[in-house]
Short mmCIF file of C-alpha atoms and ligand atoms in Angstrom, two decimals:
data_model
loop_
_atom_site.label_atom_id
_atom_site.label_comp_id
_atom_site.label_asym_id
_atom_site.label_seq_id
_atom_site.Cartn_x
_atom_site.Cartn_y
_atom_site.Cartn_z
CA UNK A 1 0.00 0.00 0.00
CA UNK A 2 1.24 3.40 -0.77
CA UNK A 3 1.75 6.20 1.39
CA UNK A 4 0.94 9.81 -0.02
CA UNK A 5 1.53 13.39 1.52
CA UNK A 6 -1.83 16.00 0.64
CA UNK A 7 -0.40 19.86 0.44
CA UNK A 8 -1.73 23.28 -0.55
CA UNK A 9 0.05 24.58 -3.62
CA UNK A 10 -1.03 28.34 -2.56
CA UNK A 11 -1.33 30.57 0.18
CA UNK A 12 -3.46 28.14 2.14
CA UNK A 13 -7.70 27.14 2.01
CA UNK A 14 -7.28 25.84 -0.80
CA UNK A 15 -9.78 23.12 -0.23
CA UNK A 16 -7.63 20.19 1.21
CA UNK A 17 -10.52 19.16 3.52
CA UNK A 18 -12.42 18.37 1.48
CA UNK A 19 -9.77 16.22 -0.56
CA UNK A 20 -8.68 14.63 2.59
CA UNK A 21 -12.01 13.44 3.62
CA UNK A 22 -12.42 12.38 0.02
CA UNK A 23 -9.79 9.75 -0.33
CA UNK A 24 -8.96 9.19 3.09
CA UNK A 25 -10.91 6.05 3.29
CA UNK A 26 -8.23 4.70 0.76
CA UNK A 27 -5.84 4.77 3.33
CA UNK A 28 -5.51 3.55 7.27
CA UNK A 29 -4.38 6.46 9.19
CA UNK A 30 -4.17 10.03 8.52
CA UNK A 31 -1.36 12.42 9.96
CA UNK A 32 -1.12 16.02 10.59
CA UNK A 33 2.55 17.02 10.83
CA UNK A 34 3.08 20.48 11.45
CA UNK A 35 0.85 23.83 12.16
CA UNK A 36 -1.76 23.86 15.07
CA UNK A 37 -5.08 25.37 15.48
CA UNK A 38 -4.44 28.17 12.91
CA UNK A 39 -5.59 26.26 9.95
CA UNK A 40 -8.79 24.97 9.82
CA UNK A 41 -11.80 23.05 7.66
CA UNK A 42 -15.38 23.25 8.14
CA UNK A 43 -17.03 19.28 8.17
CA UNK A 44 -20.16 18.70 7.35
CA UNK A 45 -21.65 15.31 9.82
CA UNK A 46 -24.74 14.09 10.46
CA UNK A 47 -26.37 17.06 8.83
CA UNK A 48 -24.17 19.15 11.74
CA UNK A 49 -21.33 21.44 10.26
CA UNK A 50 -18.60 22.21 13.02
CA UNK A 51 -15.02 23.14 12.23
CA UNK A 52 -12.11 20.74 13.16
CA UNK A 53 -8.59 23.07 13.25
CA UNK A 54 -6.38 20.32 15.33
CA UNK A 55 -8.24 16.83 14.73
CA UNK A 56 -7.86 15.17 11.19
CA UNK A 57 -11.07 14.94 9.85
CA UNK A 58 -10.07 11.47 9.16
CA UNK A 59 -11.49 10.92 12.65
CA UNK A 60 -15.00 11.23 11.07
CA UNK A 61 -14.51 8.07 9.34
CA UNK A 62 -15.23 4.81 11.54
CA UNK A 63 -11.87 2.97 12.24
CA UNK A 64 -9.84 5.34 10.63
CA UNK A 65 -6.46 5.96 12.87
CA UNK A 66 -5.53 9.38 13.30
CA UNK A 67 -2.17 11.48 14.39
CA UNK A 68 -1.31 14.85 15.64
CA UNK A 69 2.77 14.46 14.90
CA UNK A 70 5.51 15.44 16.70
CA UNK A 71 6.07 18.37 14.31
CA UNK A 72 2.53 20.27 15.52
CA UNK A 73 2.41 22.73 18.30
CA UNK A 74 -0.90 21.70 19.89
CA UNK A 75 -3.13 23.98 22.25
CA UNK A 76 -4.72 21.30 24.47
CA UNK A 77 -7.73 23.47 25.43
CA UNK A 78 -8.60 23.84 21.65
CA UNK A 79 -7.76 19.87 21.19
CA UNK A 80 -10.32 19.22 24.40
CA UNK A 81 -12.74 21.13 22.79
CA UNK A 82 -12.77 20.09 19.24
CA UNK A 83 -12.96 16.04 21.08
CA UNK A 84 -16.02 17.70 22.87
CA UNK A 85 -17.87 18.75 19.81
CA UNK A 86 -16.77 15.15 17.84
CA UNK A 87 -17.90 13.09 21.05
CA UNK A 88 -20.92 15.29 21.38
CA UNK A 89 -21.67 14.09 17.33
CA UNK A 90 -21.02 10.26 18.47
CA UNK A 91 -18.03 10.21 16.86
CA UNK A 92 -15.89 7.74 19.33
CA UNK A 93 -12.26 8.64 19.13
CA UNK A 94 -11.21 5.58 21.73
CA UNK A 95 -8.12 4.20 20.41
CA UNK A 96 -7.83 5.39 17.36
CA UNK A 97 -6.88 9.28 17.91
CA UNK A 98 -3.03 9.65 19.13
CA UNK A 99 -0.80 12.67 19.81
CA UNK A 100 3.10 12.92 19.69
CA UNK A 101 4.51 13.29 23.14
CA UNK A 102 7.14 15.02 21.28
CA UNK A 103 4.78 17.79 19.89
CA UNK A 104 5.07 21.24 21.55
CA UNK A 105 2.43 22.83 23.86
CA UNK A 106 0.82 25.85 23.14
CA UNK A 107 0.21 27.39 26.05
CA UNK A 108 -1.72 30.94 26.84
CA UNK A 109 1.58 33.00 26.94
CA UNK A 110 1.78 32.26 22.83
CA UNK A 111 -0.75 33.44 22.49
CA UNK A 112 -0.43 36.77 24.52
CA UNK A 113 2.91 37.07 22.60
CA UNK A 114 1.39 36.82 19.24
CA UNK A 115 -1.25 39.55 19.72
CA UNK A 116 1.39 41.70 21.23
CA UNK A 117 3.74 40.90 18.64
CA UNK A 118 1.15 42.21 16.01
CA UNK A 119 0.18 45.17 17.57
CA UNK A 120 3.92 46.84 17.75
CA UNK A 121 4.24 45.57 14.26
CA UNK A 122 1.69 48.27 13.27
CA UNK A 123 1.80 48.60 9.49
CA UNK A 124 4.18 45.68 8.95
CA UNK A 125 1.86 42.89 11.01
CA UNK A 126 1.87 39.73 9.25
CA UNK A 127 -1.90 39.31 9.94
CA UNK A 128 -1.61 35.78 11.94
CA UNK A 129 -4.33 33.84 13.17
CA UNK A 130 -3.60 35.49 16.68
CA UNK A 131 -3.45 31.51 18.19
CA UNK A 132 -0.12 31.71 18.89
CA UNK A 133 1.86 29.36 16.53
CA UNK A 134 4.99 31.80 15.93
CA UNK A 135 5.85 32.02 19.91
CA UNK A 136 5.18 28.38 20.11
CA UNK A 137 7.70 27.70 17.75
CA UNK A 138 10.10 30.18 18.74
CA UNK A 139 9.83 28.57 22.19
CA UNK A 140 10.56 25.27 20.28
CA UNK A 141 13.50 26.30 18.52
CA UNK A 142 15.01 28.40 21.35
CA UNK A 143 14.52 24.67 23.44
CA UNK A 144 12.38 26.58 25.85
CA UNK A 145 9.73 25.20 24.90
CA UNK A 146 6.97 22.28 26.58
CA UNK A 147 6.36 19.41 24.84
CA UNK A 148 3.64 17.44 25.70
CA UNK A 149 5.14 14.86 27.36
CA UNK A 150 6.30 16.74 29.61
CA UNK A 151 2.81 17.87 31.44
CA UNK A 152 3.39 15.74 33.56
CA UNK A 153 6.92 16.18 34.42
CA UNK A 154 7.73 16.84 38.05
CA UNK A 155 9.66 19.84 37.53
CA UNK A 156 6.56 21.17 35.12
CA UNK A 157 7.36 24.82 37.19
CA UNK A 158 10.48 25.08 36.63
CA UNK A 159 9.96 24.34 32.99
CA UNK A 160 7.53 27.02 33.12
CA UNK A 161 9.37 29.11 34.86
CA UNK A 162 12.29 29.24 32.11
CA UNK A 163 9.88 30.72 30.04
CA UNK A 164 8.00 32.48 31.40
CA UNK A 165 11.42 35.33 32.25
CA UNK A 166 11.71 35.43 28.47
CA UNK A 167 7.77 36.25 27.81
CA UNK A 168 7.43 38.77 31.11
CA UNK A 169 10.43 40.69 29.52
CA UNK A 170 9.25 40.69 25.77
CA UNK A 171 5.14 41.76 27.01
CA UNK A 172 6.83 44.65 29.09
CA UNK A 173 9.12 45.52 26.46
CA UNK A 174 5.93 45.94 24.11
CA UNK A 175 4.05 47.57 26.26
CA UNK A 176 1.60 44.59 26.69
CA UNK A 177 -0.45 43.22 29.95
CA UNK A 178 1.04 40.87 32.61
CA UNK A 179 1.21 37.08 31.35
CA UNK A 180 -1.02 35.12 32.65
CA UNK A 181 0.45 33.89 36.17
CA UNK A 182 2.42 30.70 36.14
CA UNK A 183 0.46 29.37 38.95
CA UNK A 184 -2.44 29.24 36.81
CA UNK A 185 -1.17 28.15 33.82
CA UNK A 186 0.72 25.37 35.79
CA UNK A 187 -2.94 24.34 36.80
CA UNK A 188 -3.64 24.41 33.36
CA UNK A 189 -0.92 22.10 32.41
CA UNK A 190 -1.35 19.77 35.06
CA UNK A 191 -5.21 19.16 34.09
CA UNK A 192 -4.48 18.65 30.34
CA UNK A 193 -1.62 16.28 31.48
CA UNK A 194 -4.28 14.19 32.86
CA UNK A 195 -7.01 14.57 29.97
CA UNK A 196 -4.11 14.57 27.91
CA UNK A 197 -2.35 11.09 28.84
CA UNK A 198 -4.98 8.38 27.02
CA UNK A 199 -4.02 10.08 23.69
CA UNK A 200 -0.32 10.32 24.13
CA UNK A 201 2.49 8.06 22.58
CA UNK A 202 5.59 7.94 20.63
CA UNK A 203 3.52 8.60 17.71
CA UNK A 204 6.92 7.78 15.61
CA UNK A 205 7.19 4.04 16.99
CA UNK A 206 2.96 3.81 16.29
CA UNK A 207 3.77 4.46 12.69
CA UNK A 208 6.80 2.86 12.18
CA UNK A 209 4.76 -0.24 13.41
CA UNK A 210 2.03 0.59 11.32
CA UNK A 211 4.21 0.37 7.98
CA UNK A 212 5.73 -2.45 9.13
CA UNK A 213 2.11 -4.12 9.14
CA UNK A 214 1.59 -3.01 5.34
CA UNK A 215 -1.00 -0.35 6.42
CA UNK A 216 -0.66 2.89 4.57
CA UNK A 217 -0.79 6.53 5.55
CA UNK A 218 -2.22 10.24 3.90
CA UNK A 219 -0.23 12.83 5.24
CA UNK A 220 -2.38 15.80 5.83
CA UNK A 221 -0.52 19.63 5.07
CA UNK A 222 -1.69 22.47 6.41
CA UNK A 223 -1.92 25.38 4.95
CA UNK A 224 0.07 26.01 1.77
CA UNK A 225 3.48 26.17 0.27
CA UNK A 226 3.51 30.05 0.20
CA UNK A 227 3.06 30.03 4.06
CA UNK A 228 6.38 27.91 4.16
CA UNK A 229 8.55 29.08 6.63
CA UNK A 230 12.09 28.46 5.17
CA UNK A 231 10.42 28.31 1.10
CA UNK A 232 7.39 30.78 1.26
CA UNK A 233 6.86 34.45 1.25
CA UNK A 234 9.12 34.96 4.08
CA UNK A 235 8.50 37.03 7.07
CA UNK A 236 4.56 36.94 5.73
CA UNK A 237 4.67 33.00 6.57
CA UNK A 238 3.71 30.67 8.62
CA UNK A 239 6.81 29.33 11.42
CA UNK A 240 6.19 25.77 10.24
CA UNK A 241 7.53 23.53 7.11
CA UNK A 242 3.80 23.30 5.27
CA UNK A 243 5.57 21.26 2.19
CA UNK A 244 6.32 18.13 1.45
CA UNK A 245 9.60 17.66 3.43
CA UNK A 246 7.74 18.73 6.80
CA UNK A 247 5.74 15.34 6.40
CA UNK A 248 9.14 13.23 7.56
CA UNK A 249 10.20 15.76 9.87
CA UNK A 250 6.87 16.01 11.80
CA UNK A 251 6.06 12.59 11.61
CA UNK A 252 9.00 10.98 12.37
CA UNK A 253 8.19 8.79 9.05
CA UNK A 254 11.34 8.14 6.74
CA UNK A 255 11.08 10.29 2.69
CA UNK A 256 11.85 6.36 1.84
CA UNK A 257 8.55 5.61 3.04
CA UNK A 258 6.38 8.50 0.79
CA UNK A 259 5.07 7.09 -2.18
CA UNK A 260 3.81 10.31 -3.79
CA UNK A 261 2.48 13.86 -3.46
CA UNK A 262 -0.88 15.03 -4.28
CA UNK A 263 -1.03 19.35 -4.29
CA UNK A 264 -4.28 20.79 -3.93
CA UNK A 265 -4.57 24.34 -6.30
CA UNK A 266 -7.72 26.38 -6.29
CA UNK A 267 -8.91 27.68 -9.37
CA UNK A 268 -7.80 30.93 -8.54
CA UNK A 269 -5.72 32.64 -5.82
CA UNK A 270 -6.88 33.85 -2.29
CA UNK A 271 -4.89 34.53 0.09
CA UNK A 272 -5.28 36.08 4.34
CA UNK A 273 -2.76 38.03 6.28
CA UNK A 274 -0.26 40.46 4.91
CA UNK A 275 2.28 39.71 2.74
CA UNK A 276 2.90 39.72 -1.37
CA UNK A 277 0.02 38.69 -3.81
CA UNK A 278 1.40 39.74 -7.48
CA UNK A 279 -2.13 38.61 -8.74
CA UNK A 280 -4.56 40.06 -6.29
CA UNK A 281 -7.89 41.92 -7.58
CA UNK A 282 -9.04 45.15 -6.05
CA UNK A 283 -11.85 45.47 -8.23
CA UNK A 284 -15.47 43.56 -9.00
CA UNK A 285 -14.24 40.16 -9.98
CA UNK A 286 -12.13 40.25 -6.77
CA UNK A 287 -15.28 40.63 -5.32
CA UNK A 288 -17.11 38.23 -7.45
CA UNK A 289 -14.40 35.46 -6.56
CA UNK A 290 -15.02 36.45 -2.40
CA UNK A 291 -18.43 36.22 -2.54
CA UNK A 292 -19.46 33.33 -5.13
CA UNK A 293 -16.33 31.15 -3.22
CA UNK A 294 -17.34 32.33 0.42
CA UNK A 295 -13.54 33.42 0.80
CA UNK A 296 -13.75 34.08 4.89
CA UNK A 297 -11.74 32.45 6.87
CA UNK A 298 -12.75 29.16 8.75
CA UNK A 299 -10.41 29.95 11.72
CA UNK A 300 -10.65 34.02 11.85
CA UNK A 301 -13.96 34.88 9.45
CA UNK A 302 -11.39 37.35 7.89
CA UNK A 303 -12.19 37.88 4.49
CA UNK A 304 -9.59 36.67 2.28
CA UNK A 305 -7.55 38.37 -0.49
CA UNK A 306 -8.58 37.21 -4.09
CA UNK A 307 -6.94 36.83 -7.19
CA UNK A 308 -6.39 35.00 -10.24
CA UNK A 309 -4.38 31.50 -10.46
CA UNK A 310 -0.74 32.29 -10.55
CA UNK A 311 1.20 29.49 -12.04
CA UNK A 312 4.64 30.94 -10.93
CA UNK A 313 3.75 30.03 -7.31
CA UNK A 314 1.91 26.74 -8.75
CA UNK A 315 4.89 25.42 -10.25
CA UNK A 316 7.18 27.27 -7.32
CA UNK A 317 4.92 24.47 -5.00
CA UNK A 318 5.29 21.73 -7.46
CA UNK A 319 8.84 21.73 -7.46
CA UNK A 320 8.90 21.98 -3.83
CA UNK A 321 6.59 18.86 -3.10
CA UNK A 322 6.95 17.02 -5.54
CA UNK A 323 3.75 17.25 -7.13
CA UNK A 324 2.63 14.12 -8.73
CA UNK A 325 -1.27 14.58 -9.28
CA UNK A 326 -2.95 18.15 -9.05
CA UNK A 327 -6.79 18.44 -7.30
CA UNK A 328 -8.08 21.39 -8.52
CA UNK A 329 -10.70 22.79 -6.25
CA UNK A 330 -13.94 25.47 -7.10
CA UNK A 331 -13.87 25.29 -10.51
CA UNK A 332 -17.13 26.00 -10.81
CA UNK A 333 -16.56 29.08 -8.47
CA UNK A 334 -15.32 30.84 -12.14
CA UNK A 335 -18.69 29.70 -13.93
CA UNK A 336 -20.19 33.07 -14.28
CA UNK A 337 -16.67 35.02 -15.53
CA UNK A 338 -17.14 36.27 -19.29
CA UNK A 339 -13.14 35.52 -19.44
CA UNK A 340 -10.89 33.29 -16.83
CA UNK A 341 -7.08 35.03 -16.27
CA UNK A 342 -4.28 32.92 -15.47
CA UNK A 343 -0.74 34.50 -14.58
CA UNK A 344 2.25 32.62 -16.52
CA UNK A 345 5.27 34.52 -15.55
CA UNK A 346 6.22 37.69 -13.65
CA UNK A 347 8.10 41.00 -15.03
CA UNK A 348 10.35 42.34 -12.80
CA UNK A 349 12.45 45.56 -13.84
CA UNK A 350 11.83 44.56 -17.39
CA UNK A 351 12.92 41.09 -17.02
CA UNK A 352 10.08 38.17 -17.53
CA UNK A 353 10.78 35.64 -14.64
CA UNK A 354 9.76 32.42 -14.08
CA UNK A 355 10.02 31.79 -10.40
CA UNK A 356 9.08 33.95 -6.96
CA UNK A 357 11.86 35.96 -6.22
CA UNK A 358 13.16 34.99 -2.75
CA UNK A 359 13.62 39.27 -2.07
CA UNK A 360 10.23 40.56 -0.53
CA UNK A 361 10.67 43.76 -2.46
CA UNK A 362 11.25 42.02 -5.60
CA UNK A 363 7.89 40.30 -5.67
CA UNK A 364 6.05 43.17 -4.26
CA UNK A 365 7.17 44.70 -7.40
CA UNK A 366 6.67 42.13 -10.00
CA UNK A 367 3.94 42.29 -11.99
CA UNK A 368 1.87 39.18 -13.46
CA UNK A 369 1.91 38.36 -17.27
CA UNK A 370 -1.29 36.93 -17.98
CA UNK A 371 -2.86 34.53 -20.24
CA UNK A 372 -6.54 35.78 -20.88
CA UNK A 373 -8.85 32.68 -21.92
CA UNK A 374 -12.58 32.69 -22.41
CA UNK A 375 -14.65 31.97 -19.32
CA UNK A 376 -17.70 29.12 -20.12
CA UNK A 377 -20.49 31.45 -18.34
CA UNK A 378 -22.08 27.65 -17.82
CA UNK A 379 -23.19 26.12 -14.54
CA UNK A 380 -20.81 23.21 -13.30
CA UNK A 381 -21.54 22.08 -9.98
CA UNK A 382 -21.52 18.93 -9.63
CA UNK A 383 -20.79 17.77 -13.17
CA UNK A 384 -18.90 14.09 -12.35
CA UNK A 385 -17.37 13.83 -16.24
CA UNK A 386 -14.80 15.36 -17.95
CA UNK A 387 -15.95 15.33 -21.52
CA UNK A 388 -19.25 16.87 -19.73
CA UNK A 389 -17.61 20.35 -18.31
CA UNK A 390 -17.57 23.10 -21.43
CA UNK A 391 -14.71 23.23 -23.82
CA UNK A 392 -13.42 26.17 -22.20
CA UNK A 393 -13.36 24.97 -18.76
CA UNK A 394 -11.80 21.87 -20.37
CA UNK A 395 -9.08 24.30 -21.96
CA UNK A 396 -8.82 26.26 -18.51
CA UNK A 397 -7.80 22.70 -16.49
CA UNK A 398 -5.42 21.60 -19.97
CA UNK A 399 -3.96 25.32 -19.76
CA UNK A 400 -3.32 24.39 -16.17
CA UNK A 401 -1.58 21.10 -16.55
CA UNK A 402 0.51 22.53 -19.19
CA UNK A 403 1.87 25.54 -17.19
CA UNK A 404 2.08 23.82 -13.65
CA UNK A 405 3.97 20.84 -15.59
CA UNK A 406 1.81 18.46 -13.45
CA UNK A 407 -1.77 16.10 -13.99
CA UNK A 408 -5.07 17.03 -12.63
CA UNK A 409 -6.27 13.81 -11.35
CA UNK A 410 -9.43 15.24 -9.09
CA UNK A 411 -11.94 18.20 -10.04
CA UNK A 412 -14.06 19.38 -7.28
CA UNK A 413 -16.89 21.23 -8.57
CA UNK A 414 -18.94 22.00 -5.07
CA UNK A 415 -18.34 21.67 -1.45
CA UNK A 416 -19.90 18.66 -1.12
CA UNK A 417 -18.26 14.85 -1.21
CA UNK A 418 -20.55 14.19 -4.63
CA UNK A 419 -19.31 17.11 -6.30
CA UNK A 420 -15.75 15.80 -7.14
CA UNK A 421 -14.55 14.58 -10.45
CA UNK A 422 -11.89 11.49 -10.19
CA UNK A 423 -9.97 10.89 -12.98
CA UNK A 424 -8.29 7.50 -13.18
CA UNK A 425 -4.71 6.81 -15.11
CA UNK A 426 -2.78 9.01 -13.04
CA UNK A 427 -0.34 9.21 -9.91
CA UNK A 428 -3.94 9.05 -7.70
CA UNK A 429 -4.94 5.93 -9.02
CA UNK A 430 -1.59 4.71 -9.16
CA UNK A 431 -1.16 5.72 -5.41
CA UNK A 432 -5.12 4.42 -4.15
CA UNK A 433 -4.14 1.24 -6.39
CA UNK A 434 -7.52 -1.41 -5.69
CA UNK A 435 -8.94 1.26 -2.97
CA UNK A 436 -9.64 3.87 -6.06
CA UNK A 437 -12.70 1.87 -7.17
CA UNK A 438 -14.05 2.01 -3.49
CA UNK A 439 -13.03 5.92 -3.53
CA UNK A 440 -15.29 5.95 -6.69
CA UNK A 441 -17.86 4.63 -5.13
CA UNK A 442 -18.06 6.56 -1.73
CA UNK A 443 -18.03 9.40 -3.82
CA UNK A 444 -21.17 8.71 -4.94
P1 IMP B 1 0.08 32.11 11.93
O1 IMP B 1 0.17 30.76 11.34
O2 IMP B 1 -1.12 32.31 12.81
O3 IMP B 1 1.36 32.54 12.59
O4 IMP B 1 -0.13 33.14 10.71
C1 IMP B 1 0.89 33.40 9.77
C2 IMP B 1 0.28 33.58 8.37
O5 IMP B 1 -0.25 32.34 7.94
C3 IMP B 1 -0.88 34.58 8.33
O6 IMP B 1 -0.85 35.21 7.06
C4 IMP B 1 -2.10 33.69 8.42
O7 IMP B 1 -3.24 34.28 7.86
C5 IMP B 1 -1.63 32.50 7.60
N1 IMP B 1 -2.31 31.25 7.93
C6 IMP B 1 -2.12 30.46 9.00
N2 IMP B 1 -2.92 29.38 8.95
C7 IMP B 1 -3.61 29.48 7.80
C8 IMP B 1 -4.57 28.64 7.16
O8 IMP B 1 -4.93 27.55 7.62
N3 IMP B 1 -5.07 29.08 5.96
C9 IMP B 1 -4.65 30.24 5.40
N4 IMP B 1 -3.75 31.04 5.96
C10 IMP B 1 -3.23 30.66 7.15
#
């Protein structure tokens, strides 16, 4: 059985949920390997919708193992409540649901630090979810940090303690309120170690073993290639490694292991926070594309940015993951456009370049060459074939393929589970092997 690794190819919501819960059943487990409760998916169960930021939403699918890897920085308050809502749905989570010991804990300071941080950033904020993931990652990194495991440790204070100098000096220094007292966030800690403890392992042993047994594994990305710390738009990222490579590091799973890549590209571009966007629209179809798409965030209910497909940063994302099969979300988000845009290259000081310029002032100056193509002012939700979608949306996904240098193997065409075209022959079917036929049919 094959093991594959799901990623955004964009800036982020670019409809992996969705894919996830789509061919998850093709696999055993499903892992989430870096991030926390910043990103973010709205579910749709037993005719409830809730949003799952933490939990897989593998979990929603009976027997179906799922991870939080060592890689994630995990608020345990958001994990306890996210269970909550899942238990509260009779979804039973016994046994199945298990978190690295090894994965950092977000606590309240990271929070407190992140909002701070913002705020004296002024102008240049980087518009983060205001959770907390940069501090908990800094805290990582600087080995100050609490892993999970270590709830429970016996010298929890003075853990806390070590960090808790560094985040008094930084609030004062910034002007911000008091930290939350480390008596009380010791309390904190010492409850979650306790609610905690059923669901903790060495999550890297669990699927080590799991391999070993044959069983394969989707590796679940969060957000998207542009939000890359080390390979994004960099400071306006993310602090964790959202491609391909951040699947071994925050799982603890071998690259020899990964059998394949599957990106997940929107039809066009959105994008939330601050940062560089060469394709953004200020004007009516950037409104058009917010509205029509429902572009506000799952985690924030910021709206987002909009903008037409850039293949630069397509093919940027490819190269980083790997990209083997492309699912290309909301199509039928562009069915009313008289004509679809789709940027090929960037010019930058007279120069036509191919690739995102790693200088922040570079791309904030380059400026997208576009291909214009005729839009197919046709409705196609929920069309399931190919040869059934209008030439020109047929051209617009061929057009795609061509410039991103990479197959799309799924269409999605609505938000719901029956709206998705699968398209056999390619690295997906290759990857589901005799579990695409069953993906087929749970598609409906
Ligand atoms: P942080 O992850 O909260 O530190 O935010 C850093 C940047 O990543 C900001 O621009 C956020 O809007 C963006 N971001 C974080 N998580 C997501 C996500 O799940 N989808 C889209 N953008 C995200």
């Amino acid at each position: 059985m094959a093991n594959a690794i799901i990623v955004g190819m964009q800036w982020g919501d670019e409809g992996k949920g969705k894919i996830v819960d789509l061919i998850c059943p093709a696999f055993d487990g499903v892992v989430r390997y870096q991030g926390g409760h910043n990103a973010g998916h709205t579910v749709r169960f037993a005719d409830r919708h809730f949003s799952l930021h933490l939990i897989p939403s593998g979990i929603l699918h009976p027997g179906m193992r799922c991870v939080l890897g060592n890689g994630m920085v995990v608020a345990p308050g958001a994990f306890f409540t996210e269970l909550g809502r899942l238990e509260e749905a009779g979804v039973d989570p016994a046994g199945r649901l298990f978190v690295s010991n090894r994965a950092h804990a977000l606590l309240p300071w990271h929070a407190e630090l992140d909002q701070a941080r913002e705020g004296a950033r002024g102008p240049r904020a980087i518009g983060t979810t205001a959770r907390g993931i940069g501090p908990a990652y800094e805290a990582k990194a600087s080995r100050h940090g609490l892993r999970l495991g270590d709830l429970a440790s016996d010298d929890l204070e003075a853990l806390l303690a070590a960090q808790l100098e560094r985040v008094r000096t930084e609030l004062a220094g910034l002007g911000a309120p008091e930290p939350t007292p480390l008596a009380e966030v010791a309390g904190l800690c010492r409850e979650w170690a306790e609610r905690m403890a059923p669901f903790l392992t060495d999550t890297e042993v669990l699927l080590f073993e799991y391999l070993e047994e044959g069983r394969s594994l989707l590796f679940e990305g969060a957000q998207g290639a542009l939000l890359d710390l080390d390979h994004g738009t960099y400071p306006y990222v993310t602090s964790s490694s959202s491609t391909a490579g951040g699947a071994c590091t925050g799982s603890g799973v071998p690259p020899t292991a990964i059998d394949g890549a599957i990106g997940v590209l929107k039809a066009y571009t959105t994008r939330v926070g601050a940062g560089p966007f060469p394709t953004e629209l200020h004007d009516a179809t950037g409104e058009y594309l917010r509205k029509r798409g429902n572009e506000f965030g799952t985690t924030t209910g910021r709206p987002r940015r909009c903008g037409w497909l850039d293949t630069v940063v397509a093919r940027h994302a490819r190269r980083l993951n790997g990209t083997g099969a492309l699912a290309l979300t909301k199509l039928d988000v562009l069915d009313e456009l008289d004509e679809v845009r789709v940027c090929t290259a960037y010019e930058l000081d007279g120069r036509e370049v191919a690739a995102p310029p790693a200088d922040l002032a570079a791309l904030e100056r380059a400026r997208p060459v576009y291909r214009t193509l005729p839009g197919w002012k046709r409705d196609t939700s929920g069309v399931l074939e190919f040869e059934a979608l209008p030439a020109a949306a047929r051209d617009y996904v061929a057009f795609i393929e061509e410039e991103v240098g990479c197959r799309v193997d799924l269409i999605s065409t609505g938000p719901r589970r029956e709206e998705t075209q699968v398209r056999g022959g390619g690295l997906l079917e290759e990857l589901l092997g005799e579990r695409f036929a069953g993906v087929l049919e749970e598609r409906g």
